[in-house]
Short mmCIF file of N, CA and C in Angstrom, two decimals:
data_model
loop_
_atom_site.label_atom_id
_atom_site.label_comp_id
_atom_site.label_asym_id
_atom_site.label_seq_id
_atom_site.Cartn_x
_atom_site.Cartn_y
_atom_site.Cartn_z
N MET A 28 31.42 -17.29 -14.68
CA MET A 28 32.39 -18.28 -14.41
C MET A 28 33.34 -17.79 -13.37
N GLN A 29 33.90 -18.73 -12.64
CA GLN A 29 34.85 -18.30 -11.55
C GLN A 29 36.20 -18.75 -11.73
N LEU A 30 37.20 -17.69 -11.50
CA LEU A 30 38.55 -17.94 -11.64
C LEU A 30 39.26 -17.79 -10.26
N VAL A 31 40.13 -18.64 -9.95
CA VAL A 31 40.98 -18.54 -8.79
C VAL A 31 41.98 -17.44 -8.91
N VAL A 32 42.05 -16.33 -8.24
CA VAL A 32 43.07 -15.37 -8.49
C VAL A 32 44.09 -15.09 -7.39
N GLY A 33 43.91 -15.79 -6.21
CA GLY A 33 44.85 -15.60 -5.24
C GLY A 33 44.57 -16.58 -4.00
N ARG A 34 45.66 -16.58 -3.11
CA ARG A 34 45.38 -17.33 -1.88
C ARG A 34 45.95 -16.39 -0.73
N ILE A 35 45.32 -16.17 0.28
CA ILE A 35 45.70 -15.36 1.39
C ILE A 35 46.76 -16.04 2.24
N GLY A 36 47.82 -15.30 2.51
CA GLY A 36 48.89 -15.83 3.29
C GLY A 36 48.84 -15.18 4.72
N ARG A 37 50.01 -14.86 5.28
CA ARG A 37 50.03 -14.43 6.68
C ARG A 37 49.53 -13.04 6.86
N ALA A 38 49.13 -12.76 8.09
CA ALA A 38 48.80 -11.35 8.45
C ALA A 38 50.06 -10.58 8.38
N HIS A 39 50.00 -9.31 8.09
CA HIS A 39 51.13 -8.38 8.02
C HIS A 39 50.82 -7.14 8.79
N GLY A 40 51.61 -6.91 9.86
CA GLY A 40 51.26 -5.72 10.76
C GLY A 40 50.17 -6.00 11.64
N ILE A 41 49.72 -4.91 12.19
CA ILE A 41 48.64 -5.05 13.24
C ILE A 41 47.28 -4.35 12.72
N LYS A 42 47.15 -3.82 11.46
CA LYS A 42 46.04 -3.18 11.03
C LYS A 42 45.23 -3.90 9.99
N GLY A 43 45.39 -5.26 9.95
CA GLY A 43 44.48 -6.17 9.13
C GLY A 43 44.94 -6.33 7.64
N GLU A 44 46.21 -6.04 7.34
CA GLU A 44 46.80 -6.35 5.99
C GLU A 44 47.21 -7.84 6.01
N VAL A 45 47.02 -8.41 4.78
CA VAL A 45 47.43 -9.76 4.57
C VAL A 45 48.33 -9.83 3.34
N THR A 46 49.19 -10.78 3.28
CA THR A 46 49.94 -11.12 2.09
C THR A 46 49.10 -11.92 1.19
N VAL A 47 49.32 -11.87 -0.11
CA VAL A 47 48.45 -12.70 -0.99
C VAL A 47 49.38 -13.28 -2.03
N GLU A 48 49.25 -14.66 -2.20
CA GLU A 48 49.92 -15.40 -3.25
C GLU A 48 49.06 -15.17 -4.52
N VAL A 49 49.57 -14.47 -5.45
CA VAL A 49 48.84 -14.13 -6.68
C VAL A 49 48.72 -15.34 -7.60
N ARG A 50 47.50 -15.67 -8.04
CA ARG A 50 47.38 -16.74 -9.03
C ARG A 50 46.62 -16.22 -10.34
N THR A 51 46.93 -15.06 -10.74
CA THR A 51 46.44 -14.51 -11.95
C THR A 51 47.54 -13.68 -12.68
N ASP A 52 47.34 -13.68 -13.90
CA ASP A 52 48.36 -12.88 -14.81
C ASP A 52 47.80 -11.44 -14.79
N GLU A 53 46.70 -11.23 -14.22
CA GLU A 53 46.10 -9.77 -14.37
C GLU A 53 45.73 -9.35 -12.91
N PRO A 54 46.70 -9.22 -12.00
CA PRO A 54 46.39 -8.84 -10.62
C PRO A 54 45.82 -7.38 -10.52
N GLU A 55 46.35 -6.50 -11.41
CA GLU A 55 45.83 -5.11 -11.38
C GLU A 55 44.35 -5.06 -11.69
N LEU A 56 43.85 -6.05 -12.53
CA LEU A 56 42.44 -6.11 -12.92
C LEU A 56 41.63 -6.82 -11.95
N ARG A 57 42.08 -7.91 -11.37
CA ARG A 57 41.28 -8.83 -10.52
C ARG A 57 41.45 -8.52 -8.97
N LEU A 58 42.55 -7.85 -8.64
CA LEU A 58 42.79 -7.65 -7.16
C LEU A 58 43.00 -6.13 -6.88
N GLY A 59 42.22 -5.30 -7.57
CA GLY A 59 42.30 -3.92 -7.30
C GLY A 59 41.28 -3.51 -6.28
N PRO A 60 41.46 -2.31 -5.64
CA PRO A 60 40.45 -1.81 -4.76
C PRO A 60 39.04 -1.72 -5.21
N GLY A 61 38.14 -2.22 -4.41
CA GLY A 61 36.73 -2.33 -4.79
C GLY A 61 36.31 -3.61 -5.32
N ALA A 62 37.24 -4.48 -5.66
CA ALA A 62 36.93 -5.85 -6.23
C ALA A 62 36.22 -6.71 -5.10
N VAL A 63 35.19 -7.38 -5.46
CA VAL A 63 34.43 -8.24 -4.54
C VAL A 63 34.68 -9.60 -5.00
N LEU A 64 35.43 -10.47 -4.06
CA LEU A 64 35.82 -11.78 -4.40
C LEU A 64 35.01 -12.81 -3.52
N ALA A 65 34.71 -13.89 -4.27
CA ALA A 65 34.21 -14.97 -3.52
C ALA A 65 35.28 -15.76 -2.84
N THR A 66 35.11 -16.68 -1.94
CA THR A 66 36.21 -17.31 -1.20
C THR A 66 35.85 -18.81 -1.05
N ASP A 67 36.98 -19.44 -0.87
CA ASP A 67 36.89 -20.90 -0.48
C ASP A 67 37.67 -21.05 0.73
N PRO A 68 37.11 -21.33 1.87
CA PRO A 68 35.82 -21.65 2.13
C PRO A 68 34.78 -20.44 1.96
N ALA A 69 33.64 -20.74 1.47
CA ALA A 69 32.65 -19.78 1.12
C ALA A 69 32.26 -19.04 2.36
N SER A 70 32.28 -19.56 3.55
CA SER A 70 31.81 -18.91 4.73
C SER A 70 32.72 -17.68 5.12
N THR A 71 33.95 -17.64 4.52
CA THR A 71 34.85 -16.52 4.83
C THR A 71 34.42 -15.26 4.08
N GLY A 72 33.75 -15.38 3.03
CA GLY A 72 33.51 -14.28 2.12
C GLY A 72 32.02 -14.02 1.99
N PRO A 73 31.71 -13.15 1.04
CA PRO A 73 32.62 -12.46 0.07
C PRO A 73 33.48 -11.39 0.86
N LEU A 74 34.62 -11.21 0.17
CA LEU A 74 35.59 -10.14 0.70
C LEU A 74 35.71 -9.06 -0.37
N THR A 75 35.67 -7.80 0.10
CA THR A 75 35.82 -6.58 -0.69
C THR A 75 37.21 -5.97 -0.49
N ILE A 76 38.02 -5.73 -1.48
CA ILE A 76 39.32 -5.20 -1.38
C ILE A 76 39.20 -3.78 -1.01
N GLU A 77 39.77 -3.33 0.02
CA GLU A 77 39.73 -1.91 0.44
C GLU A 77 40.90 -1.12 -0.14
N SER A 78 42.17 -1.82 -0.02
CA SER A 78 43.38 -1.19 -0.49
C SER A 78 44.38 -2.32 -0.83
N GLY A 79 45.41 -1.94 -1.51
CA GLY A 79 46.44 -2.90 -1.88
C GLY A 79 47.72 -2.16 -2.14
N ARG A 80 48.84 -2.88 -1.96
CA ARG A 80 50.13 -2.28 -2.18
C ARG A 80 51.18 -3.49 -2.33
N VAL A 81 52.29 -3.25 -3.00
CA VAL A 81 53.36 -4.14 -3.07
C VAL A 81 54.40 -3.79 -2.14
N HIS A 82 54.88 -4.75 -1.22
CA HIS A 82 55.88 -4.53 -0.28
C HIS A 82 56.88 -5.68 -0.41
N SER A 83 58.07 -5.23 -0.62
CA SER A 83 59.19 -6.25 -0.76
C SER A 83 58.80 -7.34 -1.83
N GLY A 84 58.17 -6.98 -2.89
CA GLY A 84 57.83 -7.94 -3.93
C GLY A 84 56.64 -8.67 -3.68
N ARG A 85 55.94 -8.40 -2.65
CA ARG A 85 54.80 -9.26 -2.25
C ARG A 85 53.51 -8.34 -2.23
N LEU A 86 52.38 -8.97 -2.70
CA LEU A 86 51.14 -8.14 -2.70
C LEU A 86 50.59 -8.14 -1.25
N MET A 87 50.18 -6.99 -0.80
CA MET A 87 49.54 -6.84 0.42
C MET A 87 48.13 -6.29 0.17
N LEU A 88 47.22 -6.80 0.79
CA LEU A 88 45.74 -6.36 0.65
C LEU A 88 45.19 -6.16 2.00
N ARG A 89 44.31 -5.18 2.02
CA ARG A 89 43.41 -5.03 3.22
C ARG A 89 41.94 -5.09 2.81
N PHE A 90 41.10 -5.87 3.51
CA PHE A 90 39.69 -6.10 3.12
C PHE A 90 38.80 -5.29 4.00
N ALA A 91 37.72 -4.80 3.51
CA ALA A 91 36.70 -4.08 4.25
C ALA A 91 36.31 -4.98 5.43
N GLY A 92 36.25 -4.35 6.66
CA GLY A 92 35.87 -4.96 7.84
C GLY A 92 36.91 -5.72 8.50
N VAL A 93 38.06 -5.85 7.95
CA VAL A 93 39.15 -6.52 8.62
C VAL A 93 40.13 -5.50 9.09
N ARG A 94 40.21 -5.33 10.49
CA ARG A 94 40.71 -4.16 11.11
C ARG A 94 41.93 -4.51 11.95
N ASP A 95 42.20 -5.75 12.29
CA ASP A 95 43.24 -6.08 13.12
C ASP A 95 43.96 -7.42 12.76
N ARG A 96 45.13 -7.63 13.39
CA ARG A 96 45.96 -8.78 13.03
C ARG A 96 45.08 -10.19 13.20
N ASN A 97 44.34 -10.26 14.34
CA ASN A 97 43.55 -11.46 14.55
C ASN A 97 42.57 -11.68 13.37
N ALA A 98 41.91 -10.78 13.03
CA ALA A 98 40.94 -10.88 11.83
C ALA A 98 41.64 -11.24 10.64
N ALA A 99 42.80 -10.67 10.36
CA ALA A 99 43.58 -10.89 9.16
C ALA A 99 44.11 -12.36 9.15
N GLU A 100 44.62 -12.80 10.40
CA GLU A 100 45.09 -14.14 10.48
C GLU A 100 44.08 -15.17 10.30
N ALA A 101 42.80 -14.91 10.67
CA ALA A 101 41.62 -15.82 10.53
C ALA A 101 41.45 -16.08 9.08
N LEU A 102 41.87 -15.22 8.14
CA LEU A 102 41.66 -15.37 6.68
C LEU A 102 42.73 -16.25 6.07
N ARG A 103 43.81 -16.61 6.82
CA ARG A 103 44.99 -17.26 6.27
C ARG A 103 44.48 -18.59 5.43
N ASN A 104 45.19 -18.77 4.26
CA ASN A 104 44.83 -19.95 3.42
C ASN A 104 43.50 -19.86 2.68
N THR A 105 42.82 -18.70 2.82
CA THR A 105 41.58 -18.63 2.06
C THR A 105 41.80 -18.35 0.59
N ILE A 106 41.17 -19.16 -0.24
CA ILE A 106 41.33 -18.96 -1.74
C ILE A 106 40.42 -17.80 -2.20
N LEU A 107 40.93 -16.84 -3.02
CA LEU A 107 40.15 -15.79 -3.50
C LEU A 107 39.78 -16.05 -4.94
N ILE A 108 38.48 -15.87 -5.26
CA ILE A 108 37.87 -16.30 -6.51
C ILE A 108 37.05 -15.08 -7.10
N ALA A 109 37.42 -14.81 -8.37
CA ALA A 109 36.77 -13.68 -9.06
C ALA A 109 35.71 -14.24 -10.04
N GLU A 110 34.66 -13.58 -10.28
CA GLU A 110 33.59 -13.89 -11.19
C GLU A 110 34.00 -13.23 -12.51
N VAL A 111 34.10 -13.96 -13.57
CA VAL A 111 34.54 -13.51 -14.83
C VAL A 111 33.55 -13.92 -15.89
N ASP A 112 33.36 -13.06 -16.84
CA ASP A 112 32.51 -13.34 -18.07
C ASP A 112 33.14 -14.40 -18.81
N PRO A 113 32.51 -15.48 -19.07
CA PRO A 113 33.11 -16.59 -19.93
C PRO A 113 33.63 -16.27 -21.31
N GLU A 114 32.99 -15.19 -21.87
CA GLU A 114 33.43 -14.68 -23.17
C GLU A 114 34.72 -13.83 -23.13
N GLU A 115 35.03 -13.35 -21.87
CA GLU A 115 36.17 -12.48 -21.74
C GLU A 115 37.52 -13.32 -22.07
N LEU A 116 38.40 -12.61 -22.75
CA LEU A 116 39.72 -13.21 -23.06
C LEU A 116 40.83 -12.35 -22.45
N PRO A 117 41.95 -13.03 -22.09
CA PRO A 117 43.10 -12.32 -21.58
C PRO A 117 43.57 -11.34 -22.69
N GLU A 118 44.21 -10.23 -22.08
CA GLU A 118 44.72 -9.12 -22.99
C GLU A 118 45.84 -9.61 -23.92
N ASP A 119 46.73 -10.46 -23.53
CA ASP A 119 47.77 -10.99 -24.25
C ASP A 119 47.30 -12.23 -25.04
N GLU A 120 47.59 -12.29 -26.36
CA GLU A 120 47.08 -13.32 -27.15
C GLU A 120 47.70 -14.71 -26.90
N ASP A 121 48.89 -14.66 -26.11
CA ASP A 121 49.55 -15.95 -25.73
C ASP A 121 49.13 -16.38 -24.37
N GLU A 122 48.17 -15.81 -23.71
CA GLU A 122 47.69 -16.12 -22.42
C GLU A 122 46.42 -16.81 -22.62
N PHE A 123 45.96 -17.70 -21.67
CA PHE A 123 44.71 -18.42 -21.67
C PHE A 123 44.16 -18.63 -20.36
N TYR A 124 42.89 -18.56 -20.22
CA TYR A 124 42.28 -18.96 -18.95
C TYR A 124 42.04 -20.47 -18.89
N ASP A 125 42.17 -20.95 -17.70
CA ASP A 125 42.00 -22.50 -17.61
C ASP A 125 40.83 -23.09 -18.32
N HIS A 126 39.68 -22.40 -18.27
CA HIS A 126 38.51 -22.91 -18.99
C HIS A 126 38.63 -23.00 -20.43
N GLN A 127 39.45 -22.20 -21.03
CA GLN A 127 39.74 -22.29 -22.51
C GLN A 127 40.58 -23.51 -22.80
N LEU A 128 41.34 -23.98 -21.92
CA LEU A 128 42.34 -25.07 -22.17
C LEU A 128 41.79 -26.45 -21.78
N MET A 129 40.81 -26.48 -20.91
CA MET A 129 40.27 -27.73 -20.50
C MET A 129 39.48 -28.40 -21.62
N ASP A 130 39.70 -29.69 -21.74
CA ASP A 130 39.13 -30.60 -22.69
C ASP A 130 39.71 -30.34 -24.08
N LEU A 131 40.87 -29.70 -24.27
CA LEU A 131 41.53 -29.61 -25.65
C LEU A 131 42.07 -30.91 -25.88
N ASP A 132 42.10 -31.32 -27.20
CA ASP A 132 42.82 -32.57 -27.48
C ASP A 132 44.33 -32.18 -27.68
N VAL A 133 45.19 -33.12 -27.21
CA VAL A 133 46.62 -32.94 -27.22
C VAL A 133 47.25 -33.85 -28.38
N VAL A 134 47.97 -33.21 -29.27
CA VAL A 134 48.54 -33.95 -30.36
C VAL A 134 49.94 -33.55 -30.46
N THR A 135 50.74 -34.47 -30.90
CA THR A 135 52.25 -34.04 -31.21
C THR A 135 52.19 -33.30 -32.53
N VAL A 136 53.39 -32.74 -32.86
CA VAL A 136 53.57 -31.98 -34.05
C VAL A 136 53.44 -32.89 -35.25
N ASP A 137 53.59 -34.10 -35.17
CA ASP A 137 53.39 -34.98 -36.33
C ASP A 137 51.96 -35.60 -36.38
N GLY A 138 51.10 -35.05 -35.52
CA GLY A 138 49.66 -35.49 -35.55
C GLY A 138 49.27 -36.63 -34.63
N THR A 139 50.19 -37.24 -33.98
CA THR A 139 49.88 -38.37 -33.04
C THR A 139 49.06 -37.94 -31.88
N GLU A 140 48.01 -38.56 -31.56
CA GLU A 140 47.05 -38.20 -30.51
C GLU A 140 47.71 -38.64 -29.22
N VAL A 141 47.77 -37.72 -28.29
CA VAL A 141 48.26 -37.98 -26.94
C VAL A 141 47.16 -38.11 -25.91
N GLY A 142 46.08 -37.31 -26.06
CA GLY A 142 44.93 -37.41 -25.06
C GLY A 142 44.28 -36.14 -24.99
N ARG A 143 43.67 -35.84 -23.86
CA ARG A 143 42.78 -34.68 -23.64
C ARG A 143 43.07 -34.01 -22.28
N ILE A 144 43.29 -32.74 -22.33
CA ILE A 144 43.49 -32.00 -21.00
C ILE A 144 42.38 -32.09 -20.09
N THR A 145 42.54 -32.65 -18.91
CA THR A 145 41.56 -32.77 -17.89
C THR A 145 41.74 -31.96 -16.63
N GLU A 146 42.99 -31.48 -16.48
CA GLU A 146 43.30 -30.57 -15.38
C GLU A 146 44.45 -29.73 -15.68
N ILE A 147 44.54 -28.56 -15.05
CA ILE A 147 45.71 -27.70 -15.19
C ILE A 147 46.20 -27.47 -13.74
N SER A 148 47.49 -27.79 -13.53
CA SER A 148 48.02 -27.65 -12.17
C SER A 148 49.05 -26.44 -12.22
N HIS A 149 48.72 -25.55 -11.33
CA HIS A 149 49.50 -24.27 -11.33
C HIS A 149 50.56 -24.44 -10.14
N LEU A 150 51.90 -24.63 -10.59
CA LEU A 150 52.94 -24.77 -9.68
C LEU A 150 53.79 -23.51 -9.70
N PRO A 151 54.58 -23.31 -8.69
CA PRO A 151 55.33 -22.04 -8.51
C PRO A 151 56.28 -21.90 -9.76
N SER A 152 56.84 -22.83 -10.30
CA SER A 152 57.82 -22.67 -11.39
C SER A 152 57.18 -22.71 -12.68
N GLN A 153 56.02 -23.42 -12.97
CA GLN A 153 55.34 -23.50 -14.21
C GLN A 153 54.02 -24.12 -14.07
N ASP A 154 53.25 -24.13 -15.15
CA ASP A 154 51.95 -24.74 -15.11
C ASP A 154 52.03 -26.07 -15.81
N LEU A 155 51.19 -27.08 -15.37
CA LEU A 155 51.29 -28.32 -16.07
C LEU A 155 49.92 -28.66 -16.52
N PHE A 156 49.84 -29.33 -17.79
CA PHE A 156 48.64 -29.89 -18.21
C PHE A 156 48.60 -31.36 -17.72
N ILE A 157 47.50 -31.69 -17.19
CA ILE A 157 47.24 -33.16 -16.84
C ILE A 157 46.38 -33.75 -17.95
N VAL A 158 47.01 -34.61 -18.66
CA VAL A 158 46.38 -35.16 -19.96
C VAL A 158 45.93 -36.52 -19.66
N GLU A 159 44.72 -36.92 -19.97
CA GLU A 159 44.21 -38.22 -19.95
C GLU A 159 44.41 -38.87 -21.26
N ARG A 160 45.24 -40.01 -21.30
CA ARG A 160 45.49 -40.70 -22.54
C ARG A 160 44.30 -41.56 -22.91
N PRO A 161 44.21 -42.00 -24.08
CA PRO A 161 43.13 -42.91 -24.47
C PRO A 161 42.97 -44.17 -23.68
N ASP A 162 44.04 -44.64 -23.06
CA ASP A 162 44.04 -45.92 -22.26
C ASP A 162 43.67 -45.57 -20.86
N GLY A 163 43.34 -44.31 -20.61
CA GLY A 163 42.88 -44.01 -19.17
C GLY A 163 44.08 -43.52 -18.25
N SER A 164 45.32 -43.72 -18.67
CA SER A 164 46.37 -43.29 -17.88
C SER A 164 46.65 -41.69 -18.01
N GLU A 165 47.35 -41.16 -17.20
CA GLU A 165 47.65 -39.75 -17.30
C GLU A 165 49.07 -39.43 -17.51
N VAL A 166 49.35 -38.36 -18.17
CA VAL A 166 50.63 -37.87 -18.47
C VAL A 166 50.66 -36.26 -18.07
N MET A 167 51.72 -35.80 -17.54
CA MET A 167 51.84 -34.41 -17.25
C MET A 167 52.76 -33.75 -18.31
N ILE A 168 52.15 -32.64 -18.87
CA ILE A 168 52.91 -31.91 -19.90
C ILE A 168 53.14 -30.48 -19.41
N PRO A 169 54.40 -30.09 -19.18
CA PRO A 169 54.75 -28.70 -18.76
C PRO A 169 54.29 -27.75 -19.87
N PHE A 170 53.50 -26.72 -19.45
CA PHE A 170 52.94 -25.69 -20.25
C PHE A 170 53.94 -24.61 -20.52
N VAL A 171 55.10 -24.94 -21.32
CA VAL A 171 56.16 -24.14 -21.57
C VAL A 171 56.22 -24.06 -23.07
N GLU A 172 56.72 -22.87 -23.62
CA GLU A 172 56.70 -22.69 -25.09
C GLU A 172 57.63 -23.70 -25.82
N GLU A 173 58.53 -24.20 -25.25
CA GLU A 173 59.49 -25.25 -25.94
C GLU A 173 58.74 -26.54 -26.13
N ILE A 174 57.71 -26.77 -25.28
CA ILE A 174 57.02 -28.11 -25.44
C ILE A 174 55.64 -27.89 -26.05
N VAL A 175 54.86 -26.84 -25.57
CA VAL A 175 53.59 -26.61 -26.09
C VAL A 175 53.78 -25.61 -27.24
N THR A 176 53.82 -26.08 -28.45
CA THR A 176 54.12 -25.14 -29.60
C THR A 176 52.95 -24.38 -30.10
N GLU A 177 51.73 -24.79 -29.84
CA GLU A 177 50.54 -24.15 -30.30
C GLU A 177 49.34 -24.48 -29.54
N ILE A 178 48.56 -23.52 -29.36
CA ILE A 178 47.27 -23.67 -28.76
C ILE A 178 46.22 -23.13 -29.92
N ASP A 179 45.40 -24.06 -30.39
CA ASP A 179 44.43 -23.67 -31.41
C ASP A 179 43.05 -23.82 -30.80
N LEU A 180 42.42 -22.75 -30.39
CA LEU A 180 41.13 -22.82 -29.74
C LEU A 180 40.00 -23.10 -30.67
N GLU A 181 40.15 -22.71 -31.96
CA GLU A 181 39.09 -22.94 -32.94
C GLU A 181 39.07 -24.50 -33.30
N GLU A 182 40.24 -25.08 -33.36
CA GLU A 182 40.43 -26.53 -33.61
C GLU A 182 40.18 -27.32 -32.34
N GLN A 183 40.28 -26.63 -31.20
CA GLN A 183 40.13 -27.31 -29.88
C GLN A 183 41.38 -28.30 -29.65
N LYS A 184 42.54 -27.81 -29.98
CA LYS A 184 43.72 -28.71 -29.80
C LYS A 184 44.96 -28.02 -29.33
N ALA A 185 45.71 -28.64 -28.54
CA ALA A 185 47.16 -28.18 -28.23
C ALA A 185 48.19 -29.03 -28.91
N VAL A 186 48.99 -28.38 -29.57
CA VAL A 186 50.16 -29.23 -30.17
C VAL A 186 51.34 -29.10 -29.40
N ILE A 187 51.95 -30.31 -29.19
CA ILE A 187 53.18 -30.46 -28.36
C ILE A 187 54.27 -31.04 -29.15
N ASP A 188 55.48 -30.57 -28.79
CA ASP A 188 56.78 -31.17 -29.25
C ASP A 188 57.59 -31.74 -28.14
N PRO A 189 57.18 -32.92 -27.61
CA PRO A 189 57.66 -33.51 -26.41
C PRO A 189 59.15 -33.95 -26.53
N PRO A 190 59.97 -33.70 -25.58
CA PRO A 190 61.26 -34.27 -25.58
C PRO A 190 61.19 -35.89 -25.30
N PRO A 191 62.22 -36.60 -25.72
CA PRO A 191 62.16 -38.00 -25.49
C PRO A 191 61.89 -38.38 -23.95
N GLY A 192 60.95 -39.34 -23.73
CA GLY A 192 60.62 -39.78 -22.37
C GLY A 192 59.52 -39.01 -21.77
N LEU A 193 59.03 -37.90 -22.30
CA LEU A 193 57.97 -37.16 -21.58
C LEU A 193 56.64 -37.88 -21.70
N ILE A 194 56.39 -38.42 -22.96
CA ILE A 194 55.06 -39.16 -23.04
C ILE A 194 55.26 -40.59 -23.46
N ASP A 195 56.46 -41.08 -23.53
CA ASP A 195 56.80 -42.41 -23.89
C ASP A 195 57.96 -42.88 -23.12
N ASP A 196 58.32 -44.10 -23.25
CA ASP A 196 59.49 -44.71 -22.52
C ASP A 196 60.87 -44.72 -23.28
N ARG A 197 60.83 -43.94 -24.32
CA ARG A 197 62.12 -43.92 -25.19
C ARG A 197 63.03 -42.82 -24.72
N ALA A 198 63.27 -42.64 -23.48
CA ALA A 198 64.14 -41.60 -23.04
C ALA A 198 65.59 -41.98 -23.43
N GLU A 199 66.33 -40.89 -23.78
CA GLU A 199 67.77 -41.16 -24.10
C GLU A 199 68.55 -40.88 -22.78
N ILE A 200 69.18 -41.95 -22.33
CA ILE A 200 70.03 -41.78 -21.16
C ILE A 200 71.39 -41.68 -21.50
N ALA A 201 72.04 -40.54 -21.07
CA ALA A 201 73.39 -40.30 -21.41
C ALA A 201 74.10 -39.81 -20.23
N SER A 202 75.09 -40.41 -19.66
CA SER A 202 75.77 -40.01 -18.59
C SER A 202 77.20 -40.50 -18.77
N SER A 203 78.14 -39.89 -18.10
CA SER A 203 79.55 -40.34 -18.29
C SER A 203 79.70 -41.71 -17.65
N ARG A 204 78.96 -42.08 -16.62
CA ARG A 204 78.97 -43.34 -16.12
C ARG A 204 78.81 -44.45 -16.98
N ASP A 205 77.62 -44.20 -17.78
CA ASP A 205 77.23 -45.18 -18.87
C ASP A 205 78.39 -45.36 -19.93
N ALA A 206 78.90 -44.24 -20.25
CA ALA A 206 80.00 -44.23 -21.39
C ALA A 206 81.14 -45.03 -20.76
N GLU A 207 81.49 -44.85 -19.48
CA GLU A 207 82.64 -45.57 -18.83
C GLU A 207 82.41 -47.07 -18.81
N SER A 208 81.11 -47.45 -18.46
CA SER A 208 80.86 -48.86 -18.36
C SER A 208 80.77 -49.58 -19.75
N ASP A 209 80.47 -48.73 -20.74
CA ASP A 209 80.49 -49.31 -22.09
C ASP A 209 81.92 -49.60 -22.51
N GLU A 210 82.86 -48.58 -22.14
CA GLU A 210 84.24 -48.73 -22.49
C GLU A 210 84.81 -49.93 -21.63
N ASP A 211 84.52 -50.07 -20.31
CA ASP A 211 84.96 -51.14 -19.55
C ASP A 211 84.54 -52.55 -20.14
N ALA A 212 83.26 -52.59 -20.69
CA ALA A 212 82.75 -53.86 -21.14
C ALA A 212 83.46 -54.24 -22.50
N SER A 213 83.98 -53.25 -23.29
CA SER A 213 84.60 -53.63 -24.56
C SER A 213 86.12 -53.92 -24.28
N ALA A 214 86.66 -53.46 -23.16
CA ALA A 214 88.08 -53.75 -22.93
C ALA A 214 88.44 -55.11 -22.62
#
């Protein structure tokens, strides 16, 4: 099974190093020296990591055969993909691979069916479950502890405690302007 583990950014320096946007919770395992990664586009790879380091909070990698800035710049925006055993689980019990979460049924804490996870969107601030509802519409559920209260892989379900308005139209609107207009109307 393949997992996206990073995206190559800008070239760094003149000796073939590139910045990498990390898309894995296990960079030391997936992006270490000697790792061979498939790529998207496939014509760019496979790429073998020769060395890596962190510079100013950013991961820098050098790939075998990439020796200058021009070659490094040609890799920009390439997606890095690791081959992973489908039975392998993350080290932390509160972490999940995308393939484990796909197709889970989503229910609220009171048992109400919401839908099924059809996609996971990885954003800079948080991950989102894209959930297809029984009527065919989609709803986005932030994958944060306050909302997703439980992932039960044996039961194949994700339990959520959504705030008002997340999956329905019963949002509570409270602003000082609304309170003032209510006071004006009663005066």
